[in-house]
Coordinates of C-alpha atoms in Angstrom, one line a residue:
M20 CA 0.0 0.0 0.0
L21 CA 2.9 2.4 0.8
D22 CA 4.4 1.5 -2.6
R23 CA 1.1 2.3 -4.4
A24 CA 0.9 5.6 -2.5
R25 CA 4.4 6.5 -3.5
R26 CA 3.7 5.9 -7.2
G27 CA 0.6 8.1 -6.9
R28 CA -1.3 7.1 -9.9
P29 CA -3.8 4.3 -10.7
V30 CA -2.8 1.6 -13.2
A31 CA -4.8 1.5 -16.5
H32 CA -6.0 -2.1 -16.8
G33 CA -7.5 -2.0 -20.3
A34 CA -10.8 -3.7 -21.4
P35 CA -11.6 -7.1 -19.9
P36 CA -11.1 -10.0 -22.3
A37 CA -14.0 -10.6 -24.6
G38 CA -15.7 -14.0 -24.3
Q39 CA -16.3 -16.7 -26.9
E40 CA -18.9 -19.4 -27.3
P41 CA -17.6 -22.7 -25.8
D42 CA -17.2 -25.8 -27.9
L43 CA -17.0 -28.5 -25.3
A44 CA -17.8 -32.1 -26.0
Y45 CA -21.0 -33.0 -24.2
P46 CA -21.3 -35.2 -22.2
R47 CA -17.8 -36.4 -22.9
A48 CA -15.1 -36.2 -25.5
R49 CA -14.3 -39.2 -27.7
P50 CA -11.3 -41.5 -26.9
G51 CA -8.2 -39.9 -28.2
E52 CA -9.7 -36.4 -28.2
C53 CA -8.5 -33.6 -26.0
R54 CA -10.3 -30.3 -25.4
V55 CA -9.5 -27.3 -23.1
T56 CA -12.2 -24.7 -22.3
A57 CA -11.2 -21.5 -20.4
V58 CA -13.6 -20.3 -17.7
G59 CA -11.3 -17.6 -16.3
H60 CA -8.3 -17.1 -14.0
S61 CA -7.2 -20.6 -13.1
T62 CA -10.5 -22.4 -13.9
F63 CA -10.5 -24.6 -16.9
L64 CA -12.5 -27.6 -18.1
L65 CA -10.1 -30.3 -19.4
Q66 CA -11.6 -33.1 -21.4
L67 CA -9.0 -35.8 -21.8
G68 CA -10.9 -38.3 -23.8
P69 CA -14.0 -39.3 -21.8
L70 CA -12.6 -37.8 -18.6
N71 CA -13.9 -34.4 -17.5
I72 CA -11.7 -32.4 -15.2
L73 CA -12.1 -29.0 -13.5
T74 CA -9.1 -27.0 -12.2
D75 CA -9.5 -24.6 -9.2
P76 CA -13.2 -23.9 -9.9
V77 CA -14.3 -20.3 -9.2
W78 CA -17.6 -19.0 -10.6
S79 CA -18.4 -16.3 -8.0
D80 CA -18.4 -12.6 -8.8
R81 CA -15.7 -11.9 -6.2
A82 CA -12.6 -13.7 -5.0
S83 CA -13.3 -12.7 -1.4
P84 CA -15.0 -13.9 1.8
L85 CA -17.4 -11.0 1.3
S86 CA -20.1 -10.6 -1.3
F87 CA -19.7 -6.8 -1.4
A88 CA -15.9 -6.2 -1.3
G89 CA -12.7 -7.7 -2.6
P90 CA -11.5 -8.4 -6.1
R91 CA -14.4 -8.5 -8.5
R92 CA -14.6 -10.5 -11.7
R93 CA -13.9 -8.4 -14.8
H94 CA -15.8 -10.7 -17.2
P95 CA -18.5 -13.4 -16.9
P96 CA -17.4 -17.0 -16.5
G97 CA -16.6 -18.4 -19.9
L98 CA -18.9 -21.4 -19.2
A99 CA -22.0 -21.4 -17.1
L100 CA -22.1 -23.8 -14.2
E101 CA -25.3 -25.3 -15.5
A102 CA -23.6 -26.0 -18.8
L103 CA -20.9 -28.2 -17.3
P104 CA -20.7 -31.8 -18.5
P105 CA -20.6 -34.6 -15.8
I106 CA -17.4 -33.8 -13.8
D107 CA -15.2 -36.7 -12.8
L108 CA -12.2 -35.0 -11.2
V109 CA -11.5 -31.6 -9.6
L110 CA -7.9 -30.5 -9.1
Q111 CA -7.6 -28.2 -6.2
S112 CA -4.2 -26.4 -5.8
H113 CA -4.7 -24.6 -2.5
D114 CA -7.2 -22.7 -0.4
H115 CA -6.9 -19.0 -1.4
Y116 CA -10.2 -17.3 -2.3
D117 CA -9.3 -16.9 -6.0
H118 CA -8.8 -20.7 -6.2
L119 CA -11.2 -22.2 -3.6
D120 CA -14.6 -20.5 -3.8
D121 CA -17.2 -21.3 -1.2
A122 CA -20.3 -20.9 -3.3
T123 CA -18.8 -22.8 -6.3
V124 CA -17.7 -25.7 -4.2
R125 CA -21.1 -26.0 -2.6
W126 CA -22.9 -26.0 -6.0
L127 CA -20.5 -28.6 -7.5
A128 CA -20.9 -30.8 -4.4
V129 CA -24.7 -30.9 -5.0
H130 CA -24.8 -31.1 -8.7
H131 CA -21.7 -33.3 -9.3
P132 CA -21.7 -35.4 -6.1
H133 CA -19.7 -38.3 -7.6
A134 CA -16.6 -36.2 -8.6
T135 CA -13.3 -37.0 -6.9
W136 CA -11.6 -33.9 -5.6
C137 CA -7.7 -34.0 -5.4
A138 CA -6.2 -31.6 -2.9
P139 CA -2.9 -31.0 -1.1
L140 CA -2.5 -31.8 2.6
G141 CA -4.9 -29.9 4.9
V142 CA -7.4 -28.8 2.3
A143 CA -9.8 -31.7 2.4
A144 CA -11.5 -30.6 5.6
R145 CA -12.5 -27.3 3.9
L146 CA -14.0 -29.2 1.0
R147 CA -15.8 -31.7 3.1
A148 CA -17.3 -28.8 5.2
R149 CA -18.8 -27.5 2.0
G150 CA -20.4 -30.8 1.1
V151 CA -17.8 -32.6 -1.1
R152 CA -18.2 -36.3 -0.6
T153 CA -14.9 -37.7 -2.1
V154 CA -11.6 -35.9 -1.4
V155 CA -8.1 -37.4 -1.7
E156 CA -5.2 -35.5 -0.1
R157 CA -1.6 -35.9 -1.2
D158 CA 1.8 -34.5 -0.3
W159 CA 4.3 -33.3 -2.9
W160 CA 5.4 -36.1 -5.3
E161 CA 2.8 -38.5 -4.0
T162 CA 0.5 -40.2 -6.6
L163 CA -3.0 -41.6 -6.8
A164 CA -5.1 -43.4 -9.3
V165 CA -8.7 -42.4 -10.0
G166 CA -10.3 -44.8 -12.6
D167 CA -8.1 -44.7 -15.7
A168 CA -6.3 -41.5 -14.5
R169 CA -3.0 -41.3 -12.7
L170 CA -2.3 -38.1 -10.8
T171 CA 0.8 -36.7 -9.2
C172 CA 0.8 -33.9 -6.6
L173 CA 3.7 -31.6 -7.4
P174 CA 5.7 -28.9 -5.6
A175 CA 4.9 -25.2 -5.9
A176 CA 6.3 -22.0 -4.3
H177 CA 3.3 -20.3 -2.7
F178 CA 1.5 -20.0 0.6
S179 CA -2.0 -20.7 2.0
G180 CA -4.6 -19.5 4.4
R181 CA -8.1 -17.9 4.4
T182 CA -8.0 -15.9 7.6
P183 CA -5.3 -14.1 9.6
F184 CA -5.0 -17.1 11.9
D185 CA -4.4 -20.1 9.5
R186 CA -1.4 -18.9 7.4
D187 CA 0.4 -21.9 5.9
R188 CA -1.6 -24.5 7.9
S189 CA -2.3 -26.4 4.7
L190 CA -0.2 -27.2 1.7
W191 CA -0.3 -25.8 -1.9
C192 CA 0.6 -27.7 -5.0
G193 CA 0.2 -28.4 -8.7
W194 CA -1.3 -31.5 -10.3
A195 CA -0.3 -33.6 -13.2
V196 CA -2.8 -36.0 -14.7
A197 CA -2.1 -38.8 -17.2
A198 CA -5.2 -40.3 -18.8
H199 CA -6.3 -41.7 -22.1
G200 CA -3.0 -41.1 -23.8
R201 CA -2.6 -37.5 -22.8
H202 CA -0.5 -35.9 -20.0
A203 CA -1.4 -32.5 -18.6
Y204 CA 0.2 -30.5 -15.8
F205 CA -1.9 -27.9 -13.9
V206 CA 0.9 -25.8 -12.3
G207 CA -1.4 -24.1 -9.8
D208 CA -0.2 -20.9 -8.1
T209 CA 3.5 -20.5 -7.9
G210 CA 6.7 -18.5 -8.1
L211 CA 9.7 -19.7 -10.0
H212 CA 11.4 -22.5 -8.1
P213 CA 14.2 -25.0 -8.8
E214 CA 12.0 -28.2 -9.0
F215 CA 10.6 -27.6 -12.5
E216 CA 13.4 -29.4 -14.3
A217 CA 13.1 -32.4 -12.0
I218 CA 9.3 -32.4 -12.5
G219 CA 9.8 -32.4 -16.3
R220 CA 12.2 -35.3 -16.1
A221 CA 9.9 -37.3 -13.7
L222 CA 6.7 -36.8 -15.7
G223 CA 8.1 -37.4 -19.1
P224 CA 6.8 -35.6 -22.2
L225 CA 3.9 -33.3 -21.4
D226 CA 1.1 -32.4 -23.8
L227 CA -0.4 -29.5 -21.9
V228 CA 1.0 -27.2 -19.2
L229 CA -1.4 -24.7 -17.6
M230 CA 1.1 -22.1 -16.4
P231 CA 0.3 -18.9 -14.3
V232 CA 1.6 -15.7 -15.9
G233 CA -0.2 -12.9 -14.0
A234 CA -0.5 -11.2 -10.6
Y235 CA 3.2 -10.3 -10.2
E236 CA 3.7 -6.6 -9.4
P237 CA 5.3 -5.1 -7.4
R238 CA 8.0 -7.6 -8.2
W239 CA 9.9 -7.1 -4.9
F240 CA 6.8 -8.3 -3.1
M241 CA 5.3 -10.9 -5.4
R242 CA 8.3 -12.7 -6.8
P243 CA 8.5 -15.6 -4.2
V244 CA 4.8 -16.6 -4.8
H245 CA 3.8 -15.6 -8.4
C246 CA 5.5 -16.0 -11.7
D247 CA 5.7 -13.0 -14.1
P248 CA 5.8 -13.9 -17.8
E249 CA 9.6 -14.2 -17.8
D250 CA 9.6 -16.5 -14.8
A251 CA 6.7 -18.5 -16.3
L252 CA 8.7 -19.0 -19.6
A253 CA 11.8 -20.0 -17.6
A254 CA 9.7 -22.6 -15.7
F255 CA 8.3 -23.9 -19.0
D256 CA 11.9 -24.1 -20.4
A257 CA 13.0 -26.2 -17.4
L258 CA 9.9 -28.4 -17.6
T259 CA 10.4 -29.2 -21.3
A260 CA 14.3 -29.4 -21.3
A261 CA 14.4 -33.2 -21.1
H262 CA 12.0 -33.6 -24.1
P263 CA 12.8 -30.7 -26.4
L264 CA 11.3 -32.4 -29.5
H265 CA 7.9 -33.1 -28.0
P266 CA 5.3 -30.4 -28.9
T267 CA 4.2 -29.3 -25.5
V268 CA 1.4 -26.6 -25.4
M269 CA 1.6 -23.9 -22.7
V270 CA -1.7 -22.5 -21.7
A271 CA -1.4 -19.0 -20.1
M272 CA -3.6 -18.7 -17.0
H273 CA -4.1 -16.6 -13.8
W274 CA -4.5 -13.3 -15.6
G275 CA -7.3 -10.9 -16.7
T276 CA -10.1 -12.1 -14.5
F277 CA -9.4 -10.6 -11.1
I278 CA -7.3 -7.5 -10.3
L279 CA -5.1 -8.9 -7.5
T280 CA -1.8 -7.0 -8.0
D281 CA -0.5 -3.8 -9.7
E282 CA 0.4 -4.7 -13.3
P283 CA -2.1 -3.8 -16.0
A284 CA -4.5 -6.7 -16.3
D285 CA -3.9 -6.9 -20.1
E286 CA -0.1 -6.9 -19.8
P287 CA 0.6 -10.6 -18.9
P288 CA -0.4 -12.0 -22.3
R289 CA 1.6 -9.4 -24.2
R290 CA 4.7 -10.1 -22.3
T291 CA 4.2 -13.8 -22.5
R292 CA 3.8 -13.7 -26.3
D293 CA 6.9 -11.5 -26.6
G294 CA 9.0 -13.8 -24.6
W295 CA 7.7 -16.9 -26.4
R296 CA 8.6 -15.4 -29.8
A297 CA 12.0 -14.3 -28.5
R298 CA 12.6 -18.0 -27.7
R299 CA 11.6 -18.9 -31.3
R300 CA 9.0 -21.3 -30.1
P301 CA 6.1 -22.1 -32.5
D302 CA 3.2 -19.7 -32.1
G303 CA 0.7 -22.5 -32.2
L304 CA 2.0 -24.0 -29.0
L305 CA 1.2 -21.0 -26.8
W306 CA -2.5 -20.7 -26.0
V307 CA -3.7 -17.4 -24.6
M308 CA -7.4 -18.2 -24.3
A309 CA -10.4 -15.9 -24.1
P310 CA -13.1 -16.7 -21.6
G311 CA -15.3 -19.5 -23.0
E312 CA -12.8 -20.4 -25.7
T313 CA -12.3 -24.1 -26.4
R314 CA -9.2 -25.4 -28.1
R315 CA -8.5 -29.0 -29.3
L316 CA -5.1 -30.6 -28.9
T317 CA -4.3 -32.1 -32.3
T318 CA -0.6 -33.0 -31.9
A319 CA 0.2 -36.7 -32.2
R320 CA 1.1 -38.6 -29.0

């Protein structure tokens, strides 16, 4: 707050991203098919063949414990809750309000009661308190199998807590899921850390990496817990170093939906694209998705 007062001028955030009409497979994608639909922030619907997966589901208007204050959504969710296909898995990275949303969890618990929620240590109790029936907790590097899917809980550099009294009482993480011939990595919320290269070696070739690129200014304050575009690209470089010929798609997330920090809300995708091109990576392997946009992964496995 002192830093903002010193700078003495509001940041121009630009227009919110325009939405698109989703093109999800309903109720499920065909075997061998892979679709990704952006809802906003870190919320995506992943359809890996017939498996339907949600990441950090947040549909509320505010990322806050209050309905009248706190960061407000800049655009409608890209997909209505009522339009979701049957959900099999929910990947929960940690318990912050912009990632674990009370009203959304309660709605999903009622309307998709058979979904399995995967959470890091200490988060299951919060989910069960909101009606979720099946929650599996894991520590970093631990795995689990849910039907045909194999999941791995992976390290992240972040923190947790929903009140002034529960800071870091639960874990934070990313999740990798291998299912139906595809391998996706939902990085969660993180700063740049030294484990990305080891993660890339351990997981093998990745088809999709959902990487956070926003909420990073002022850098002196946010660097330990949030990647900026340059750190996100460095993390992606480390992840893919062991398999440089595999066409891994990077999906830019955690930008444009909620104003959490001080950079212009439309800056993260510009800087990410600039850094991607400076590395001479193929344009088609960087997905900066509009709310509601669906893309299909067509690369051979």
